[in-house]
């Protein structure tokens, strides 16, 4: 465990907490893409099946359980408890266009053709694009609440910090995982436009509003 | 360099 990875994980955890608090406190999930949240639930479910087979550390187990549980909790809040506030008219991204290619790619490009390994690879590919419905929703409405922007910034920072972690591990531990690195790069690149708007607008106290 | 299969990251 190095500092980049620790901060990456904490940033990921912070993103989840911000999102749950936003929904809970405002009793509303307006501006949040339920499609992205469903994708995240699929991502963590397929990736963390190794909870049953491999023990790495108490930290690892704890975080995995938290990520799986909170992803389902978010989906529950959006589609059941605060269903009335869900922005379904704007959340129209077709997630099968992300799931199907991720499945095919995982079947073709993987390190080992076993059920767990293909599911892990699928989750890595799917995670890299899972934020697209959320970014699509923001572009459709043309704006995002500050709290939603903070959520997106924390969530985007997590994989960016993992990239630094992978650079560090490559040199310090002679360790690398090409599938995770390439997918992590894609994932981080997708946030670049948002990062730019966040730094130039939200941090200066303005609302994130896209040019008309 | 070792290719990792253990997936010790999150």
PDB file of N, CA, C and O in Angstrom, chain A residues 95-144:
ATOM      1  N   UNK A  95     -27.608   1.813 -21.512  1.00  0.00           N
ATOM      2  CA  UNK A  95     -26.463   1.148 -20.884  1.00  0.00           C
ATOM      3  C   UNK A  95     -26.054  -0.151 -21.574  1.00  0.00           C
ATOM      4  O   UNK A  95     -24.929  -0.603 -21.408  1.00  0.00           O
ATOM      5  N   UNK A  96     -26.962  -0.736 -22.376  1.00  0.00           N
ATOM      6  CA  UNK A  96     -26.554  -1.952 -23.088  1.00  0.00           C
ATOM      7  C   UNK A  96     -25.421  -1.662 -24.081  1.00  0.00           C
ATOM      8  O   UNK A  96     -24.634  -2.543 -24.391  1.00  0.00           O
ATOM      9  N   UNK A  97     -25.314  -0.383 -24.527  1.00  0.00           N
ATOM     10  CA  UNK A  97     -24.230  -0.005 -25.433  1.00  0.00           C
ATOM     11  C   UNK A  97     -22.872  -0.005 -24.725  1.00  0.00           C
ATOM     12  O   UNK A  97     -21.827   0.057 -25.358  1.00  0.00           O
ATOM     13  N   UNK A  98     -22.899  -0.029 -23.400  1.00  0.00           N
ATOM     14  CA  UNK A  98     -21.649  -0.114 -22.631  1.00  0.00           C
ATOM     15  C   UNK A  98     -21.435  -1.544 -22.142  1.00  0.00           C
ATOM     16  O   UNK A  98     -20.313  -2.057 -22.175  1.00  0.00           O
ATOM     17  N   UNK A  99     -22.526  -2.182 -21.685  1.00  0.00           N
ATOM     18  CA  UNK A  99     -22.401  -3.524 -21.109  1.00  0.00           C
ATOM     19  C   UNK A  99     -21.982  -4.557 -22.165  1.00  0.00           C
ATOM     20  O   UNK A  99     -21.045  -5.334 -21.933  1.00  0.00           O
ATOM     21  N   UNK A 100     -22.646  -4.546 -23.313  1.00  0.00           N
ATOM     22  CA  UNK A 100     -22.352  -5.553 -24.337  1.00  0.00           C
ATOM     23  C   UNK A 100     -20.898  -5.481 -24.836  1.00  0.00           C
ATOM     24  O   UNK A 100     -20.199  -6.505 -24.835  1.00  0.00           O
ATOM     25  N   UNK A 101     -20.401  -4.299 -25.226  1.00  0.00           N
ATOM     26  CA  UNK A 101     -18.984  -4.255 -25.630  1.00  0.00           C
ATOM     27  C   UNK A 101     -18.030  -4.682 -24.510  1.00  0.00           C
ATOM     28  O   UNK A 101     -17.019  -5.333 -24.776  1.00  0.00           O
ATOM     29  N   UNK A 102     -18.356  -4.318 -23.246  1.00  0.00           N
ATOM     30  CA  UNK A 102     -17.484  -4.703 -22.120  1.00  0.00           C
ATOM     31  C   UNK A 102     -17.455  -6.226 -21.970  1.00  0.00           C
ATOM     32  O   UNK A 102     -16.393  -6.811 -21.702  1.00  0.00           O
ATOM     33  N   UNK A 103     -18.599  -6.872 -22.172  1.00  0.00           N
ATOM     34  CA  UNK A 103     -18.658  -8.339 -22.097  1.00  0.00           C
ATOM     35  C   UNK A 103     -17.794  -8.949 -23.206  1.00  0.00           C
ATOM     36  O   UNK A 103     -16.953  -9.822 -22.952  1.00  0.00           O
ATOM     37  N   UNK A 104     -17.993  -8.454 -24.424  1.00  0.00           N
ATOM     38  CA  UNK A 104     -17.252  -9.016 -25.564  1.00  0.00           C
ATOM     39  C   UNK A 104     -15.743  -8.814 -25.379  1.00  0.00           C
ATOM     40  O   UNK A 104     -14.959  -9.759 -25.535  1.00  0.00           O
ATOM     41  N   UNK A 105     -15.378  -7.593 -24.989  1.00  0.00           N
ATOM     42  CA  UNK A 105     -13.953  -7.297 -24.805  1.00  0.00           C
ATOM     43  C   UNK A 105     -13.333  -8.170 -23.711  1.00  0.00           C
ATOM     44  O   UNK A 105     -12.207  -8.661 -23.847  1.00  0.00           O
ATOM     45  N   UNK A 106     -14.106  -8.386 -22.635  1.00  0.00           N
ATOM     46  CA  UNK A 106     -13.601  -9.217 -21.533  1.00  0.00           C
ATOM     47  C   UNK A 106     -13.415 -10.671 -21.968  1.00  0.00           C
ATOM     48  O   UNK A 106     -12.488 -11.354 -21.521  1.00  0.00           O
ATOM     49  N   UNK A 107     -14.290 -11.129 -22.875  1.00  0.00           N
ATOM     50  CA  UNK A 107     -14.172 -12.504 -23.363  1.00  0.00           C
ATOM     51  C   UNK A 107     -12.958 -12.651 -24.288  1.00  0.00           C
ATOM     52  O   UNK A 107     -12.347 -13.711 -24.368  1.00  0.00           O
ATOM     53  N   UNK A 108     -12.614 -11.563 -24.983  1.00  0.00           N
ATOM     54  CA  UNK A 108     -11.521 -11.616 -25.964  1.00  0.00           C
ATOM     55  C   UNK A 108     -10.168 -11.259 -25.335  1.00  0.00           C
ATOM     56  O   UNK A 108      -9.183 -11.966 -25.524  1.00  0.00           O
ATOM     57  N   UNK A 109     -10.140 -10.140 -24.594  1.00  0.00           N
ATOM     58  CA  UNK A 109      -8.873  -9.694 -24.001  1.00  0.00           C
ATOM     59  C   UNK A 109      -8.914  -9.883 -22.492  1.00  0.00           C
ATOM     60  O   UNK A 109      -9.529  -9.102 -21.772  1.00  0.00           O
ATOM     61  N   UNK A 110      -8.284 -10.936 -22.027  1.00  0.00           N
ATOM     62  CA  UNK A 110      -8.192 -11.205 -20.586  1.00  0.00           C
ATOM     63  C   UNK A 110      -6.891 -11.945 -20.311  1.00  0.00           C
ATOM     64  O   UNK A 110      -6.227 -12.389 -21.239  1.00  0.00           O
ATOM     65  N   UNK A 111      -6.545 -12.042 -19.030  1.00  0.00           N
ATOM     66  CA  UNK A 111      -5.287 -12.712 -18.695  1.00  0.00           C
ATOM     67  C   UNK A 111      -5.450 -14.220 -18.588  1.00  0.00           C
ATOM     68  O   UNK A 111      -4.492 -14.969 -18.683  1.00  0.00           O
ATOM     69  N   UNK A 112      -6.666 -14.638 -18.356  1.00  0.00           N
ATOM     70  CA  UNK A 112      -6.915 -16.059 -18.154  1.00  0.00           C
ATOM     71  C   UNK A 112      -8.393 -16.323 -18.421  1.00  0.00           C
ATOM     72  O   UNK A 112      -9.247 -15.573 -17.941  1.00  0.00           O
ATOM     73  N   UNK A 113      -8.693 -17.361 -19.183  1.00  0.00           N
ATOM     74  CA  UNK A 113     -10.085 -17.597 -19.537  1.00  0.00           C
ATOM     75  C   UNK A 113     -10.791 -18.452 -18.485  1.00  0.00           C
ATOM     76  O   UNK A 113     -11.099 -19.615 -18.696  1.00  0.00           O
ATOM     77  N   UNK A 114     -11.009 -17.838 -17.317  1.00  0.00           N
ATOM     78  CA  UNK A 114     -11.769 -18.516 -16.267  1.00  0.00           C
ATOM     79  C   UNK A 114     -12.927 -17.594 -15.891  1.00  0.00           C
ATOM     80  O   UNK A 114     -12.877 -16.388 -16.195  1.00  0.00           O
ATOM     81  N   UNK A 115     -13.943 -18.145 -15.245  1.00  0.00           N
ATOM     82  CA  UNK A 115     -15.137 -17.352 -14.929  1.00  0.00           C
ATOM     83  C   UNK A 115     -14.779 -16.108 -14.107  1.00  0.00           C
ATOM     84  O   UNK A 115     -15.123 -14.983 -14.474  1.00  0.00           O
ATOM     85  N   UNK A 116     -14.044 -16.313 -13.013  1.00  0.00           N
ATOM     86  CA  UNK A 116     -13.726 -15.189 -12.130  1.00  0.00           C
ATOM     87  C   UNK A 116     -12.863 -14.143 -12.821  1.00  0.00           C
ATOM     88  O   UNK A 116     -13.060 -12.941 -12.660  1.00  0.00           O
ATOM     89  N   UNK A 117     -11.893 -14.618 -13.616  1.00  0.00           N
ATOM     90  CA  UNK A 117     -10.978 -13.693 -14.275  1.00  0.00           C
ATOM     91  C   UNK A 117     -11.689 -12.880 -15.366  1.00  0.00           C
ATOM     92  O   UNK A 117     -11.460 -11.675 -15.503  1.00  0.00           O
ATOM     93  N   UNK A 118     -12.576 -13.533 -16.114  1.00  0.00           N
ATOM     94  CA  UNK A 118     -13.327 -12.819 -17.153  1.00  0.00           C
ATOM     95  C   UNK A 118     -14.282 -11.809 -16.499  1.00  0.00           C
ATOM     96  O   UNK A 118     -14.410 -10.676 -16.964  1.00  0.00           O
ATOM     97  N   UNK A 119     -14.906 -12.204 -15.396  1.00  0.00           N
ATOM     98  CA  UNK A 119     -15.793 -11.266 -14.692  1.00  0.00           C
ATOM     99  C   UNK A 119     -15.015 -10.078 -14.129  1.00  0.00           C
ATOM    100  O   UNK A 119     -15.474  -8.939 -14.181  1.00  0.00           O
ATOM    101  N   UNK A 120     -13.812 -10.362 -13.610  1.00  0.00           N
ATOM    102  CA  UNK A 120     -12.967  -9.274 -13.102  1.00  0.00           C
ATOM    103  C   UNK A 120     -12.629  -8.314 -14.243  1.00  0.00           C
ATOM    104  O   UNK A 120     -12.740  -7.092 -14.109  1.00  0.00           O
ATOM    105  N   UNK A 121     -12.227  -8.883 -15.378  1.00  0.00           N
ATOM    106  CA  UNK A 121     -11.839  -8.071 -16.530  1.00  0.00           C
ATOM    107  C   UNK A 121     -13.042  -7.257 -17.035  1.00  0.00           C
ATOM    108  O   UNK A 121     -12.909  -6.067 -17.336  1.00  0.00           O
ATOM    109  N   UNK A 122     -14.205  -7.903 -17.105  1.00  0.00           N
ATOM    110  CA  UNK A 122     -15.442  -7.219 -17.493  1.00  0.00           C
ATOM    111  C   UNK A 122     -15.696  -6.020 -16.584  1.00  0.00           C
ATOM    112  O   UNK A 122     -16.021  -4.924 -17.053  1.00  0.00           O
ATOM    113  N   UNK A 123     -15.506  -6.213 -15.278  1.00  0.00           N
ATOM    114  CA  UNK A 123     -15.779  -5.133 -14.336  1.00  0.00           C
ATOM    115  C   UNK A 123     -14.815  -3.963 -14.533  1.00  0.00           C
ATOM    116  O   UNK A 123     -15.188  -2.805 -14.378  1.00  0.00           O
ATOM    117  N   UNK A 124     -13.577  -4.287 -14.873  1.00  0.00           N
ATOM    118  CA  UNK A 124     -12.584  -3.228 -15.114  1.00  0.00           C
ATOM    119  C   UNK A 124     -12.964  -2.427 -16.365  1.00  0.00           C
ATOM    120  O   UNK A 124     -12.946  -1.195 -16.360  1.00  0.00           O
ATOM    121  N   UNK A 125     -13.351  -3.131 -17.436  1.00  0.00           N
ATOM    122  CA  UNK A 125     -13.755  -2.445 -18.668  1.00  0.00           C
ATOM    123  C   UNK A 125     -15.020  -1.627 -18.440  1.00  0.00           C
ATOM    124  O   UNK A 125     -15.127  -0.484 -18.875  1.00  0.00           O
ATOM    125  N   UNK A 126     -15.990  -2.239 -17.758  1.00  0.00           N
ATOM    126  CA  UNK A 126     -17.255  -1.535 -17.548  1.00  0.00           C
ATOM    127  C   UNK A 126     -17.066  -0.312 -16.655  1.00  0.00           C
ATOM    128  O   UNK A 126     -17.644   0.745 -16.904  1.00  0.00           O
ATOM    129  N   UNK A 127     -16.222  -0.440 -15.624  1.00  0.00           N
ATOM    130  CA  UNK A 127     -16.015   0.700 -14.729  1.00  0.00           C
ATOM    131  C   UNK A 127     -15.453   1.897 -15.488  1.00  0.00           C
ATOM    132  O   UNK A 127     -15.790   3.038 -15.198  1.00  0.00           O
ATOM    133  N   UNK A 128     -14.582   1.607 -16.471  1.00  0.00           N
ATOM    134  CA  UNK A 128     -13.923   2.713 -17.168  1.00  0.00           C
ATOM    135  C   UNK A 128     -14.928   3.612 -17.888  1.00  0.00           C
ATOM    136  O   UNK A 128     -14.673   4.790 -18.089  1.00  0.00           O
ATOM    137  N   UNK A 129     -16.088   3.065 -18.259  1.00  0.00           N
ATOM    138  CA  UNK A 129     -17.075   3.871 -18.993  1.00  0.00           C
ATOM    139  C   UNK A 129     -18.381   4.079 -18.213  1.00  0.00           C
ATOM    140  O   UNK A 129     -19.317   4.703 -18.717  1.00  0.00           O
ATOM    141  N   UNK A 130     -18.435   3.569 -16.981  1.00  0.00           N
ATOM    142  CA  UNK A 130     -19.687   3.591 -16.218  1.00  0.00           C
ATOM    143  C   UNK A 130     -20.180   5.004 -15.898  1.00  0.00           C
ATOM    144  O   UNK A 130     -21.360   5.204 -15.632  1.00  0.00           O
ATOM    145  N   UNK A 131     -19.286   5.978 -15.945  1.00  0.00           N
ATOM    146  CA  UNK A 131     -19.696   7.346 -15.616  1.00  0.00           C
ATOM    147  C   UNK A 131     -20.363   8.041 -16.803  1.00  0.00           C
ATOM    148  O   UNK A 131     -20.980   9.098 -16.632  1.00  0.00           O
ATOM    149  N   UNK A 132     -20.276   7.449 -17.986  1.00  0.00           N
ATOM    150  CA  UNK A 132     -20.823   8.114 -19.178  1.00  0.00           C
ATOM    151  C   UNK A 132     -22.311   8.510 -19.053  1.00  0.00           C
ATOM    152  O   UNK A 132     -22.657   9.630 -19.425  1.00  0.00           O
ATOM    153  N   UNK A 133     -23.207   7.640 -18.545  1.00  0.00           N
ATOM    154  CA  UNK A 133     -24.589   8.087 -18.388  1.00  0.00           C
ATOM    155  C   UNK A 133     -24.707   9.332 -17.502  1.00  0.00           C
ATOM    156  O   UNK A 133     -25.515  10.220 -17.772  1.00  0.00           O
ATOM    157  N   UNK A 134     -23.855   9.414 -16.447  1.00  0.00           N
ATOM    158  CA  UNK A 134     -23.884  10.584 -15.566  1.00  0.00           C
ATOM    159  C   UNK A 134     -23.411  11.837 -16.307  1.00  0.00           C
ATOM    160  O   UNK A 134     -24.020  12.901 -16.204  1.00  0.00           O
ATOM    161  N   UNK A 135     -22.328  11.717 -17.067  1.00  0.00           N
ATOM    162  CA  UNK A 135     -21.817  12.865 -17.819  1.00  0.00           C
ATOM    163  C   UNK A 135     -22.827  13.276 -18.897  1.00  0.00           C
ATOM    164  O   UNK A 135     -23.006  14.454 -19.181  1.00  0.00           O
ATOM    165  N   UNK A 136     -23.495  12.274 -19.475  1.00  0.00           N
ATOM    166  CA  UNK A 136     -24.528  12.520 -20.482  1.00  0.00           C
ATOM    167  C   UNK A 136     -25.691  13.294 -19.860  1.00  0.00           C
ATOM    168  O   UNK A 136     -26.209  14.252 -20.444  1.00  0.00           O
ATOM    169  N   UNK A 137     -26.077  12.893 -18.645  1.00  0.00           N
ATOM    170  CA  UNK A 137     -27.163  13.576 -17.935  1.00  0.00           C
ATOM    171  C   UNK A 137     -26.803  15.037 -17.663  1.00  0.00           C
ATOM    172  O   UNK A 137     -27.610  15.945 -17.862  1.00  0.00           O
ATOM    173  N   UNK A 138     -25.568  15.263 -17.211  1.00  0.00           N
ATOM    174  CA  UNK A 138     -25.120  16.635 -16.942  1.00  0.00           C
ATOM    175  C   UNK A 138     -25.127  17.454 -18.236  1.00  0.00           C
ATOM    176  O   UNK A 138     -25.585  18.599 -18.259  1.00  0.00           O
ATOM    177  N   UNK A 139     -24.671  16.853 -19.335  1.00  0.00           N
ATOM    178  CA  UNK A 139     -24.635  17.609 -20.587  1.00  0.00           C
ATOM    179  C   UNK A 139     -26.047  17.868 -21.108  1.00  0.00           C
ATOM    180  O   UNK A 139     -26.304  18.884 -21.738  1.00  0.00           O
ATOM    181  N   UNK A 140     -26.971  16.952 -20.812  1.00  0.00           N
ATOM    182  CA  UNK A 140     -28.338  17.133 -21.273  1.00  0.00           C
ATOM    183  C   UNK A 140     -29.059  18.252 -20.526  1.00  0.00           C
ATOM    184  O   UNK A 140     -29.791  19.043 -21.110  1.00  0.00           O
ATOM    185  N   UNK A 141     -28.839  18.300 -19.207  1.00  0.00           N
ATOM    186  CA  UNK A 141     -29.489  19.353 -18.430  1.00  0.00           C
ATOM    187  C   UNK A 141     -28.666  20.642 -18.478  1.00  0.00           C
ATOM    188  O   UNK A 141     -29.167  21.707 -18.146  1.00  0.00           O
ATOM    189  N   UNK A 142     -27.395  20.518 -18.881  1.00  0.00           N
ATOM    190  CA  UNK A 142     -26.544  21.699 -19.037  1.00  0.00           C
ATOM    191  C   UNK A 142     -25.940  22.221 -17.753  1.00  0.00           C
ATOM    192  O   UNK A 142     -25.228  23.211 -17.748  1.00  0.00           O
ATOM    193  N   UNK A 143     -26.217  21.548 -16.633  1.00  0.00           N
ATOM    194  CA  UNK A 143     -25.669  22.033 -15.363  1.00  0.00           C
ATOM    195  C   UNK A 143     -25.641  20.904 -14.325  1.00  0.00           C
ATOM    196  O   UNK A 143     -26.240  19.852 -14.522  1.00  0.00           O
ATOM    197  N   UNK A 144     -24.878  21.158 -13.257  1.00  0.00           N
ATOM    198  CA  UNK A 144     -24.849  20.210 -12.143  1.00  0.00           C
ATOM    199  C   UNK A 144     -24.788  21.000 -10.847  1.00  0.00           C
ATOM    200  O   UNK A 144     -24.149  22.043 -10.780  1.00  0.00           O
TER     201      UNK A 144
END
